[in-house]
């Protein structure tokens, strides 16, 4: 345990340690990992792909928020008890142009401005596709996703950028494609990919896509909902897509005038309800119709899982009391965690008969990035895994992996504190396993002591036994966003 800059903060971390995880990683590597504590399970065969901002500045000009950073893909390939690391930046049009120019040429959605003050940013509403949020492998394509634009396709072996991808004509020019795809493990006799796009204006259009394993469009339907919506993630069940429309207001004027970013122009409206929009996956909405529920205000980025039970839809989500926001003139690296609301795990039970919502806090420890066994997406399930704070109270950086047993209400925690800071865990089922928690959790941990990142493998059945293996990289990976595992 170490001292902190701010005496009111938890003593489980040093903010200067945490900050170093937001240093850029401009280098691209390709090597076998040979510095390993423990043993890589020999049955673990496949590739963990991770996405996240690799650059937090452009030629020395800091970006305003990590969400504006250029996407960098890491691939950790596991084979025969060994592991190989490779990373590449997504060569988006904006990345290539800015690297060539050696300066920021585009405004970022979360507040990055071009140098030169407001006049240099006045009326510049172009969007830079930074492809930095998620990376998936579907229908033979590796795709880097960013919710406000089309995916970028990469070579799954070399991570070289192939180019922007319209999913073989499924997306039209200008169509966005959200970064939070859900893979339904059983759409008939095959899995299918379910995703959405958001076009927020005075009213918001939500378009739902369902895509087969062969990459063909199974369903597409669009719905208009009143008001501006900032929706990052959604949840699915076999019959429904569920969206949380958080109570926010968008004031475009400072953004249009070049005074602030679009994301900074979104304000939380505390006291107004969160709307929960339930859209039947069957495009013939006459069969059920769109239902809108209301629950007290809160802000949700990520959902854990959802399922149907009798006449209810259960949704487990990470909920904040209000939108955690970086204000203009604030530096995200100086975040005082104690001044922000923690994300906490809540269960929302939507009664389809009465139209009412019951909500219950399942876990008060600060947590984010929920994940589960992929076969239980949209189905009743028992185990949820999350990134979590080391301390059970208050708001703090994620330093631990938490296992929540939703049946017994028991918890297990593996912590990397005080020097380690975790990323989203990814659950990989053990081949031929029967139990829901029989698999591995893979997470990237930034180790501030050595300014490097580790790939940590945990046993999903028992986090308390410690890591099965810690693979020390030769360098750090800046804090990432999301990732996925592709079986060999
Ligand atoms: Fe996300």
PDB file of C-alpha atoms in Angstrom, residues 2 13-23 399 416-422 445-454 470 476 479:
ATOM      1  CA  UNK A   2       1.230   3.429  -0.799  1.00  0.00           C
ATOM      2  CA  UNK A  13      -3.251   2.832  -4.986  1.00  0.00           C
ATOM      3  CA  UNK A  14      -1.104   5.803  -5.819  1.00  0.00           C
ATOM      4  CA  UNK A  15      -2.652   8.131  -8.369  1.00  0.00           C
ATOM      5  CA  UNK A  16       0.764   8.719  -9.945  1.00  0.00           C
ATOM      6  CA  UNK A  17       0.975   4.967 -10.551  1.00  0.00           C
ATOM      7  CA  UNK A  18      -2.489   4.950 -12.106  1.00  0.00           C
ATOM      8  CA  UNK A  19      -1.640   7.903 -14.353  1.00  0.00           C
ATOM      9  CA  UNK A  20       1.323   6.142 -15.941  1.00  0.00           C
ATOM     10  CA  UNK A  21      -1.069   3.639 -17.517  1.00  0.00           C
ATOM     11  CA  UNK A  22      -2.257   6.510 -19.686  1.00  0.00           C
ATOM     12  CA  UNK A  23       1.110   7.070 -21.324  1.00  0.00           C
ATOM     13  CA  UNK A 399      -7.499  -3.131  -9.579  1.00  0.00           C
ATOM     14  CA  UNK A 416      -3.593  -6.692  -8.311  1.00  0.00           C
ATOM     15  CA  UNK A 417      -3.372  -3.785  -5.852  1.00  0.00           C
ATOM     16  CA  UNK A 418      -1.447  -1.719  -4.993  1.00  0.00           C
ATOM     17  CA  UNK A 419       0.640  -1.522  -8.192  1.00  0.00           C
ATOM     18  CA  UNK A 420      -1.636  -3.330 -10.627  1.00  0.00           C
ATOM     19  CA  UNK A 421      -4.589  -1.893 -12.568  1.00  0.00           C
ATOM     20  CA  UNK A 422      -6.844  -4.310 -14.405  1.00  0.00           C
ATOM     21  CA  UNK A 445      -2.971  -5.736 -15.905  1.00  0.00           C
ATOM     22  CA  UNK A 446      -0.889  -2.575 -15.971  1.00  0.00           C
ATOM     23  CA  UNK A 447       1.947  -3.003 -13.456  1.00  0.00           C
ATOM     24  CA  UNK A 448       3.087   0.452 -12.379  1.00  0.00           C
ATOM     25  CA  UNK A 449       6.085  -0.936 -10.508  1.00  0.00           C
ATOM     26  CA  UNK A 450       7.788  -1.946 -13.769  1.00  0.00           C
ATOM     27  CA  UNK A 451       5.768   0.252 -16.129  1.00  0.00           C
ATOM     28  CA  UNK A 452       4.760  -2.789 -18.139  1.00  0.00           C
ATOM     29  CA  UNK A 453       1.611  -4.824 -18.681  1.00  0.00           C
ATOM     30  CA  UNK A 454       0.971  -8.432 -17.767  1.00  0.00           C
ATOM     31  CA  UNK A 470       1.273 -13.927 -15.278  1.00  0.00           C
ATOM     32  CA  UNK A 476       3.012  -1.456 -21.283  1.00  0.00           C
ATOM     33  CA  UNK A 479      -5.567   1.144 -20.466  1.00  0.00           C
TER      34      UNK A 479
END
